[in-house]
mmCIF file of C-alpha atoms in Angstrom:
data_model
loop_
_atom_site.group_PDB
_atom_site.id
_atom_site.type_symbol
_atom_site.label_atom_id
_atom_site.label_comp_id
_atom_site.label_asym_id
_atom_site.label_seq_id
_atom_site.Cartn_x
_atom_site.Cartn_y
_atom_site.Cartn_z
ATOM 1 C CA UNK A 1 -66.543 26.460 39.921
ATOM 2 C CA UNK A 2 -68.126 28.579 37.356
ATOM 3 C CA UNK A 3 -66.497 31.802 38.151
ATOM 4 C CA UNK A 4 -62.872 30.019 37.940
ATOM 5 C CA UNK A 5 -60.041 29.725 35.185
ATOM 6 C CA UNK A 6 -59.543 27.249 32.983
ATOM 7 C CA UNK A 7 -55.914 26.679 31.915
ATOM 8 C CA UNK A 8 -54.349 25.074 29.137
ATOM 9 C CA UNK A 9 -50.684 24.143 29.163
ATOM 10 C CA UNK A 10 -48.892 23.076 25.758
ATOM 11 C CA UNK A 11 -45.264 22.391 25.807
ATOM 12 C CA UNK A 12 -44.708 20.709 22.231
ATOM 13 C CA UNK A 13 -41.487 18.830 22.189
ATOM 14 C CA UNK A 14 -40.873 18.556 18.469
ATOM 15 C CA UNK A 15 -38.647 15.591 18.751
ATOM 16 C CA UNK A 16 -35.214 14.718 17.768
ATOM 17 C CA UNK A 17 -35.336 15.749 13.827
ATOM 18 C CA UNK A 18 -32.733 19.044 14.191
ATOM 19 C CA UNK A 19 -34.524 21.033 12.340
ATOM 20 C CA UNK A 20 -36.832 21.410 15.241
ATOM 21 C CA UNK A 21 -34.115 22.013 18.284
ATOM 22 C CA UNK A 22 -35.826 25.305 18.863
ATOM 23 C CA UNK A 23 -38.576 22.581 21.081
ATOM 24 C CA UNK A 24 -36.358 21.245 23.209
ATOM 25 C CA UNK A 25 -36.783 23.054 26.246
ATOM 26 C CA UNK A 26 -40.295 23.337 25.815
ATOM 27 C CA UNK A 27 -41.832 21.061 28.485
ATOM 28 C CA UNK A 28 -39.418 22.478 30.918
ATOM 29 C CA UNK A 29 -41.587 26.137 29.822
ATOM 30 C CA UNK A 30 -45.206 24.718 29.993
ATOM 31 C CA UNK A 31 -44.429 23.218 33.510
ATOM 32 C CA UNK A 32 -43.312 25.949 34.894
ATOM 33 C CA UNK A 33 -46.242 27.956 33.344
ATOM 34 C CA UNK A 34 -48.456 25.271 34.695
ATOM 35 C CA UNK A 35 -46.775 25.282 38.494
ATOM 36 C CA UNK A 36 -47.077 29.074 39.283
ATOM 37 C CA UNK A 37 -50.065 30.502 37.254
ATOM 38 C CA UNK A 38 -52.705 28.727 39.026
ATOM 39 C CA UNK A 39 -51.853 30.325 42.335
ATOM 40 C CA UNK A 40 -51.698 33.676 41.124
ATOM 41 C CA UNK A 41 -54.847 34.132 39.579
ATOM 42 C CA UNK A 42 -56.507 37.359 42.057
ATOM 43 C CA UNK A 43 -59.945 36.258 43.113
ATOM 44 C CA UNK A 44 -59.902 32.265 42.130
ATOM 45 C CA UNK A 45 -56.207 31.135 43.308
ATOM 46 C CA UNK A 46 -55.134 27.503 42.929
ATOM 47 C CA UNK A 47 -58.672 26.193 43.950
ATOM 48 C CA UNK A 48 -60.335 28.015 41.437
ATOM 49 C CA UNK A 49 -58.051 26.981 38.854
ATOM 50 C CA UNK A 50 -58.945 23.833 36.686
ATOM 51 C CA UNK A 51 -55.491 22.956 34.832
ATOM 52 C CA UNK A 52 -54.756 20.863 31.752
ATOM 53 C CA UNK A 53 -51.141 19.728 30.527
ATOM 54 C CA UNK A 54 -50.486 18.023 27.884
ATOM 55 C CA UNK A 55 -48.010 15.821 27.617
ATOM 56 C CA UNK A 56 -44.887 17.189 25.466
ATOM 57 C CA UNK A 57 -45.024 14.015 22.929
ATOM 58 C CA UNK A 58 -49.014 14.247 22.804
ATOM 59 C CA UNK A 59 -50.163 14.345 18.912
ATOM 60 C CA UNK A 60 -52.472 17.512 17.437
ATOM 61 C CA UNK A 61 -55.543 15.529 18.287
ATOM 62 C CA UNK A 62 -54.843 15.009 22.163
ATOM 63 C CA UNK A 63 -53.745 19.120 22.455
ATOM 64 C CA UNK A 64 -56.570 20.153 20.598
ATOM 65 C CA UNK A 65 -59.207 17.864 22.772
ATOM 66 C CA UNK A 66 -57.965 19.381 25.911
ATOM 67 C CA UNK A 67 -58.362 22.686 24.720
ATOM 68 C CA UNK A 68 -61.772 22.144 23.212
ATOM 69 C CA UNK A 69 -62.590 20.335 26.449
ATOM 70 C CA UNK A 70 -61.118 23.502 28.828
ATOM 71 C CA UNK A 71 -63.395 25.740 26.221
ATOM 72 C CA UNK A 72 -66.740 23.424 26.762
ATOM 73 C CA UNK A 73 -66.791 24.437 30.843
ATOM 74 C CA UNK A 74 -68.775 27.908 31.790
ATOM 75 C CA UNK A 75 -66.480 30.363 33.289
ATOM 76 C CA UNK A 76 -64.495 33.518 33.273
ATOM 77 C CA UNK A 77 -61.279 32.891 31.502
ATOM 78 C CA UNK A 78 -59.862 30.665 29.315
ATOM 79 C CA UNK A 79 -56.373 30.738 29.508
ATOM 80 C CA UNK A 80 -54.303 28.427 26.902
ATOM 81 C CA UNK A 81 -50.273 28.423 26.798
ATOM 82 C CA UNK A 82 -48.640 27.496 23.181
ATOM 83 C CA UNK A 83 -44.409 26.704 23.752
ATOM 84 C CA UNK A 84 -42.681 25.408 21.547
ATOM 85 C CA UNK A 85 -41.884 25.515 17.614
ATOM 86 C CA UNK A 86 -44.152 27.136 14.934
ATOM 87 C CA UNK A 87 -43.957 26.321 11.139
ATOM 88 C CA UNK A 88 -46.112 27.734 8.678
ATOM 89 C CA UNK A 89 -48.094 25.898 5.855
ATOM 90 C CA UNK A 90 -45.827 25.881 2.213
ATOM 91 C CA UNK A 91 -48.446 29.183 1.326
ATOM 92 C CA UNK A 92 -47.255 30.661 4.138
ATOM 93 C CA UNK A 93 -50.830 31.383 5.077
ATOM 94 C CA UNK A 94 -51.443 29.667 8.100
ATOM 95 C CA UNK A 95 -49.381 28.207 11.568
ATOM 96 C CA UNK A 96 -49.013 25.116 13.466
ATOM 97 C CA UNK A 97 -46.794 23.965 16.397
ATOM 98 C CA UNK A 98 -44.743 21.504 15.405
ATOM 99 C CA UNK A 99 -45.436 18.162 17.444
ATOM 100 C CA UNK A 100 -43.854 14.863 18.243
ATOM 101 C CA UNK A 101 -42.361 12.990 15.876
ATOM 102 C CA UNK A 102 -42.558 16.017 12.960
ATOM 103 C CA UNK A 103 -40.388 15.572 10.133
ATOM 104 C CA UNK A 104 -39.671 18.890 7.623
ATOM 105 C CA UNK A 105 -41.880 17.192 5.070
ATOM 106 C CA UNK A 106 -45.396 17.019 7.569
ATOM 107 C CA UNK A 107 -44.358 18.636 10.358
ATOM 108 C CA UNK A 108 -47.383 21.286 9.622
ATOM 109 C CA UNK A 109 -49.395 18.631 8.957
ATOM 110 C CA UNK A 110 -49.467 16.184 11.614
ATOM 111 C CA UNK A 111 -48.825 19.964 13.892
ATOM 112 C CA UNK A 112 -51.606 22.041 16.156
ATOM 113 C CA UNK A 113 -52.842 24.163 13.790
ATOM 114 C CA UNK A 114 -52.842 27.611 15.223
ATOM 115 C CA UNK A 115 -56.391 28.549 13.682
ATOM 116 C CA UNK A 116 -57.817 25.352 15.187
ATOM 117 C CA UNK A 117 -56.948 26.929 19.047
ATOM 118 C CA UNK A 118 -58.021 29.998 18.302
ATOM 119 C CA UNK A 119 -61.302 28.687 16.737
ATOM 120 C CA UNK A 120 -61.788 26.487 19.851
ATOM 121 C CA UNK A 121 -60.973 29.924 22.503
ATOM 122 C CA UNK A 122 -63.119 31.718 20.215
ATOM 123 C CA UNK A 123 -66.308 29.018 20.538
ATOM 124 C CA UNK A 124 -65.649 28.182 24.263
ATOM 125 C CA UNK A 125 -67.971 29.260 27.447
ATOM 126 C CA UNK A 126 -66.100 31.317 29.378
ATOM 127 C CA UNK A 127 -66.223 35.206 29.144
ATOM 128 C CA UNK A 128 -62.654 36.329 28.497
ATOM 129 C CA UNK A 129 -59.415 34.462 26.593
ATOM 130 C CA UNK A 130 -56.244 35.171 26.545
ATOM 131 C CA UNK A 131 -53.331 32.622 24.281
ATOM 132 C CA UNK A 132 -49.657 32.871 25.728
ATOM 133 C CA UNK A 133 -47.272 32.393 23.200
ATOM 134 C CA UNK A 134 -43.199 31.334 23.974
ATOM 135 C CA UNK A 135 -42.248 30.392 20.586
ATOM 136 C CA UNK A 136 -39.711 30.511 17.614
ATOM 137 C CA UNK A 137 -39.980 30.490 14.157
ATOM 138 C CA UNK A 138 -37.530 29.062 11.494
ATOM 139 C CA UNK A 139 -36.640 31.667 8.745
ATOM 140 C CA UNK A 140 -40.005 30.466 6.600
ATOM 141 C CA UNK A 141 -41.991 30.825 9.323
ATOM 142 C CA UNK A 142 -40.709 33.969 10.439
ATOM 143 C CA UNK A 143 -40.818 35.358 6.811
ATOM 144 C CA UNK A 144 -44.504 34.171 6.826
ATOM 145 C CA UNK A 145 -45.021 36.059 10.233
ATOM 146 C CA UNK A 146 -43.764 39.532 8.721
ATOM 147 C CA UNK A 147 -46.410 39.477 5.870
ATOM 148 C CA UNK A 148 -49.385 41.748 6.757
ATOM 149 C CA UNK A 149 -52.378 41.939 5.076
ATOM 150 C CA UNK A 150 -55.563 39.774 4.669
ATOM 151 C CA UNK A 151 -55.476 35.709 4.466
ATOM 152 C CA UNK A 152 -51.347 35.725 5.656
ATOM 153 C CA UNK A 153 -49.651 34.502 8.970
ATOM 154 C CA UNK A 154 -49.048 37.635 10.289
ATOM 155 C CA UNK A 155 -52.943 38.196 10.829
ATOM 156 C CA UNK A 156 -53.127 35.625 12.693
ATOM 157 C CA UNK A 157 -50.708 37.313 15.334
ATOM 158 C CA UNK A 158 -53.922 39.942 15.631
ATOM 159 C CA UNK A 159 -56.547 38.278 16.028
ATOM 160 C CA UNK A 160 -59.108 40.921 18.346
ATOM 161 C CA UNK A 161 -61.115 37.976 19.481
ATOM 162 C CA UNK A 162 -58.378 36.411 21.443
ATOM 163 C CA UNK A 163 -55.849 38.147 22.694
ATOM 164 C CA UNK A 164 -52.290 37.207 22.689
ATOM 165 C CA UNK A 165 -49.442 37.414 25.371
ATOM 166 C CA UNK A 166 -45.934 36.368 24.531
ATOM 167 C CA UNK A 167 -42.710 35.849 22.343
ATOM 168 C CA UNK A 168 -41.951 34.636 18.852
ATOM 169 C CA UNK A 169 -37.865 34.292 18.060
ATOM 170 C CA UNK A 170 -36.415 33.487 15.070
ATOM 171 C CA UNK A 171 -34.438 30.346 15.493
ATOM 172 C CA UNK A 172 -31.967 28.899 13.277
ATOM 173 C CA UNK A 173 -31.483 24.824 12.777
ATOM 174 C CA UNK A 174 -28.389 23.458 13.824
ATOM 175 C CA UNK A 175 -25.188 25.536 15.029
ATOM 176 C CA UNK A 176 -26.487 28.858 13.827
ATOM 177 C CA UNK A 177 -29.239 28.157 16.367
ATOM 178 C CA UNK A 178 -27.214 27.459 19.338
ATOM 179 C CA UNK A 179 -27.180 31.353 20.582
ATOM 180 C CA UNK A 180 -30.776 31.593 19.827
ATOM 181 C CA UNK A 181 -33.299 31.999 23.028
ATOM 182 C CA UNK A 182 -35.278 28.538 23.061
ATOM 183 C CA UNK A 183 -39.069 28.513 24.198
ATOM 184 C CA UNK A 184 -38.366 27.364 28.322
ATOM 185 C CA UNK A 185 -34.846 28.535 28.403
ATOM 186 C CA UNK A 186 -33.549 31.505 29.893
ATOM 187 C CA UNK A 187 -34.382 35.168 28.575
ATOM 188 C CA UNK A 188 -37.900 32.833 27.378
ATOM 189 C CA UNK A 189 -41.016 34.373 27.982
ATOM 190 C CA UNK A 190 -41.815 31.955 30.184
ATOM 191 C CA UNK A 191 -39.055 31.900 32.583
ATOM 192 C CA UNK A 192 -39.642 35.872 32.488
ATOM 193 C CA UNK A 193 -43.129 35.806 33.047
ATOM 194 C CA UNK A 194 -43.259 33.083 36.245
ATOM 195 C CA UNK A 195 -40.479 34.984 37.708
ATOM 196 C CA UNK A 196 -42.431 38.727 37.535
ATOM 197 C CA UNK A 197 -45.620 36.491 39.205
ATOM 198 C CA UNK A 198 -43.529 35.182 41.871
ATOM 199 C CA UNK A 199 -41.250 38.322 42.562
ATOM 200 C CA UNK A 200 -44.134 40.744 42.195
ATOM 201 C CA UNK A 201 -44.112 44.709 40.900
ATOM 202 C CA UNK A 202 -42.642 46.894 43.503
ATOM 203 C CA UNK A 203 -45.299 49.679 43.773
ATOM 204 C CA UNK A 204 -47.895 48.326 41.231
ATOM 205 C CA UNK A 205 -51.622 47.078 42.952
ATOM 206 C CA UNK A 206 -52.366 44.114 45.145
ATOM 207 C CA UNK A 207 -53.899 42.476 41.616
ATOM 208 C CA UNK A 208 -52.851 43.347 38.281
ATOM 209 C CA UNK A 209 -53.806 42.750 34.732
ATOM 210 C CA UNK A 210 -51.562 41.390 32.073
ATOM 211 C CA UNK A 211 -50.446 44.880 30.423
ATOM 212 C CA UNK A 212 -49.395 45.854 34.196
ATOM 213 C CA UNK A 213 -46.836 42.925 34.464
ATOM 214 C CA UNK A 214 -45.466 43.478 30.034
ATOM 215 C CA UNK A 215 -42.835 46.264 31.296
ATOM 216 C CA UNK A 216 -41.492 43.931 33.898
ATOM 217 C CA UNK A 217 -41.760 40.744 31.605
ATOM 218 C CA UNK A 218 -39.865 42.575 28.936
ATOM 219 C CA UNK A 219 -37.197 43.557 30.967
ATOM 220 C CA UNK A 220 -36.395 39.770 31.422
ATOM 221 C CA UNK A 221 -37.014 38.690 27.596
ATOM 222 C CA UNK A 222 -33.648 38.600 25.934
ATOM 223 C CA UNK A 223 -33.870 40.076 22.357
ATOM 224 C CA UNK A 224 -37.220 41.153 22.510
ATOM 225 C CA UNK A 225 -37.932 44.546 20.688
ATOM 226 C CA UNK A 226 -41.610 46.463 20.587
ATOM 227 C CA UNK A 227 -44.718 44.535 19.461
ATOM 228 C CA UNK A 228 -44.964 43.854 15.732
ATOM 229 C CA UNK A 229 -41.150 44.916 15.492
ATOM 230 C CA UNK A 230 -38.049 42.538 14.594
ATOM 231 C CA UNK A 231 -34.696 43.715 15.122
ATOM 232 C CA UNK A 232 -31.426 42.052 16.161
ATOM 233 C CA UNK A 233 -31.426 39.248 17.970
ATOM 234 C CA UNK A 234 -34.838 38.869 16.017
ATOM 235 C CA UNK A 235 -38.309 38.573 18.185
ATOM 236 C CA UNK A 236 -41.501 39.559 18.345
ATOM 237 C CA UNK A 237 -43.353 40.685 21.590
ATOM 238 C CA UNK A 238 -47.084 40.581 21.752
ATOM 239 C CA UNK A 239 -48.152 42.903 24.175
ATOM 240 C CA UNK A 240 -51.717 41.934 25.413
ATOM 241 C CA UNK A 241 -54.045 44.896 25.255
ATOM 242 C CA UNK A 242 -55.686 47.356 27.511
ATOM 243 C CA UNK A 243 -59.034 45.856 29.562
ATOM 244 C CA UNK A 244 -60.380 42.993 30.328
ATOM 245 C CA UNK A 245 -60.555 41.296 33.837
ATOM 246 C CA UNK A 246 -58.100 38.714 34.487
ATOM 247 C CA UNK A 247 -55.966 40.122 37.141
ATOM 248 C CA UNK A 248 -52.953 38.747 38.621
ATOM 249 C CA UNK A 249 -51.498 38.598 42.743
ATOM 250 C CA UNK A 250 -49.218 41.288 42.951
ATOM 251 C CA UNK A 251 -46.852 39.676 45.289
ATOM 252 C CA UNK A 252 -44.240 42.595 46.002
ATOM 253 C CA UNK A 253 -47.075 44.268 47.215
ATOM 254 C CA UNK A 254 -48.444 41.784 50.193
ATOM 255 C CA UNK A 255 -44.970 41.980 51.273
ATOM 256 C CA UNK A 256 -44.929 45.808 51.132
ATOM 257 C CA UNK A 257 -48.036 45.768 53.397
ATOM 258 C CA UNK A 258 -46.422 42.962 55.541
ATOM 259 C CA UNK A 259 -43.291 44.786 56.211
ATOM 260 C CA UNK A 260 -44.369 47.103 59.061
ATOM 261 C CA UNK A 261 -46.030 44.389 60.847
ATOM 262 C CA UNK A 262 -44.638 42.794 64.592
ATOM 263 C CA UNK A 263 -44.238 39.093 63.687
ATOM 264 C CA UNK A 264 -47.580 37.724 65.504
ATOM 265 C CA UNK A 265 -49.729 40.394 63.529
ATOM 266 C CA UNK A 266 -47.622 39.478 59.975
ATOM 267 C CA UNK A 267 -48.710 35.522 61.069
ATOM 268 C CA UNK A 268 -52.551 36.966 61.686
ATOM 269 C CA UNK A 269 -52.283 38.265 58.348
ATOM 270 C CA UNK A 270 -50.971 35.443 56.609
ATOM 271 C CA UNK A 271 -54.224 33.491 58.173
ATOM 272 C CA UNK A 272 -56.228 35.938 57.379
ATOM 273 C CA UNK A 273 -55.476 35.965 53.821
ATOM 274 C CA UNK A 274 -55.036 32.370 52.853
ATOM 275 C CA UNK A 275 -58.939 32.123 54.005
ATOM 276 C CA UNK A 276 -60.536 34.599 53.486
ATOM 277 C CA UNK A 277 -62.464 35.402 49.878
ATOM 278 C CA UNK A 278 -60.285 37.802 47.083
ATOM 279 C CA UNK A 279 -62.918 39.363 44.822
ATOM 280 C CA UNK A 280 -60.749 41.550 42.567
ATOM 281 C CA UNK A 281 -61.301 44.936 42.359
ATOM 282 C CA UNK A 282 -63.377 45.164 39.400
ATOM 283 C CA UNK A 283 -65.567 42.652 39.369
#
């Protein structure tokens, strides 16, 4: 299966401390992630796909093995999923996602450090990368996020070596935070994004890349605004760039060519696709 995917799915539960509420519906986001993007990779499907989920509770260690582990096996993509809660160091300088058991005082310490997973993507075997992000930041963090420049967080959000997908919210402990959009809730990037996959694109291609399905995804992100930008609500998109060759099943579209079909020849169809090979377009 050198020609698969190999996905990564991260749904940090930060635990009960309040300060980190903003994790509580992350496993419910990872699984989900985990349960439909398998199947709609173009030319590999589910059988093509190796998968890795972490356990929500799993320390730094245990996430960062099973990415280095996805990274070690030759292939085309390497797709890892981060959801949950970021914090950034007391510099400000770098991010982690906050893990079981985090209190204020470690939490980026005993966290995945961000630069760790993108070191490991970075390293790994397989030709392409991309790094979903559903996420929110506490008012540090997110003040760490909006420095640019060289050696802050914000450079880590554009890093050209792996390419990022996703949504970072600001999120506010306790009852400020209760109207806030939570990583695996609704209006979540990742209840938007396994909804376009298994609704489809009226009118877009049979398979299509990432940047194909962003219009669609952001219509479903609540408080989203354009990548880089902040704005009421407060979030971030990151819009994942132009090229590359993961592509995506384009459901709305085998129902499109279905539609005209008698029943027996829509049946032959349905055969004919679930066996026979789907080399994407551009490969």
């Amino acid at each position: 299966m050198a020609g698969g995917v190999d996905l990564v799915v991260i749904g940090a539960d930060g635990g009960p401390d309040r300060a980190f509420g903003g994790s509580a519906h992350a496993p419910a986001g990872a699984r989900l992630l985990a349960e439909v993007l398998p199947g709609m990779c173009f030319d590999t499907g589910a059988a093509g796909c190796r998968v890795s989920a972490v356990a929500p509770d799993a320390d730094a260690n245990a996430m960062l093995t099973a990415v280095r582990h996805a990274a070690q096996h030759p292939g085309r993509w390497l797709v890892v999923c981060l959801v949950g809660q970021l914090v950034a160091d007391p510099r400000g300088r770098r991010l982690a996602l906050v893990t079981g058991g985090s209190t204020p005082a470690n939490s980026y310490r005993r966290g995945l450090a961000w630069d760790w997973v993108v070191s490991a993507m970075v390293h790994g075997d397989q030709d392409e990368a991309l790094l979903l992000v559903d996420a929110v930041a506490d008012r540090d963090t997110w003040t760490a996020l909006e420095r640019t420049g060289e050696d802050t967080a914000g450079e880590l959000l554009s890093y050209s070596r792996v390419p990022l997908w996703g949504r970072i919210g600001r999120y506010a402990p306790g009852r400020r935070g209760r109207d806030a959009v939570l990583p695996g809730d609704e209006g979540s990037f990742s209840r938007a994004l396994t909804t376009v996959l298994r609704q489809g694109v009226p009118g877009a291609p049979a398979a299509v890349a990432p940047l194909d399905l962003q219009p669609a995804v952001a219509g479903l992100l609540d408080g989203g605004g354009p990548s880089g930008s902040s704005g009421a609500p407060g979030a971030r998109l990151l819009v994942p760039p132009n090229g590359g060759r993961l592509l995506m099943r384009n459901r709305a579209a085998v129902r499109g060519a279905l539609a005209g079909l008698s029943l027996s020849e829509e049946l032959l169809a349905v055969l004919w696709r679930e066996s026979a090979p789907t080399e994407p377009p551009s490969a």
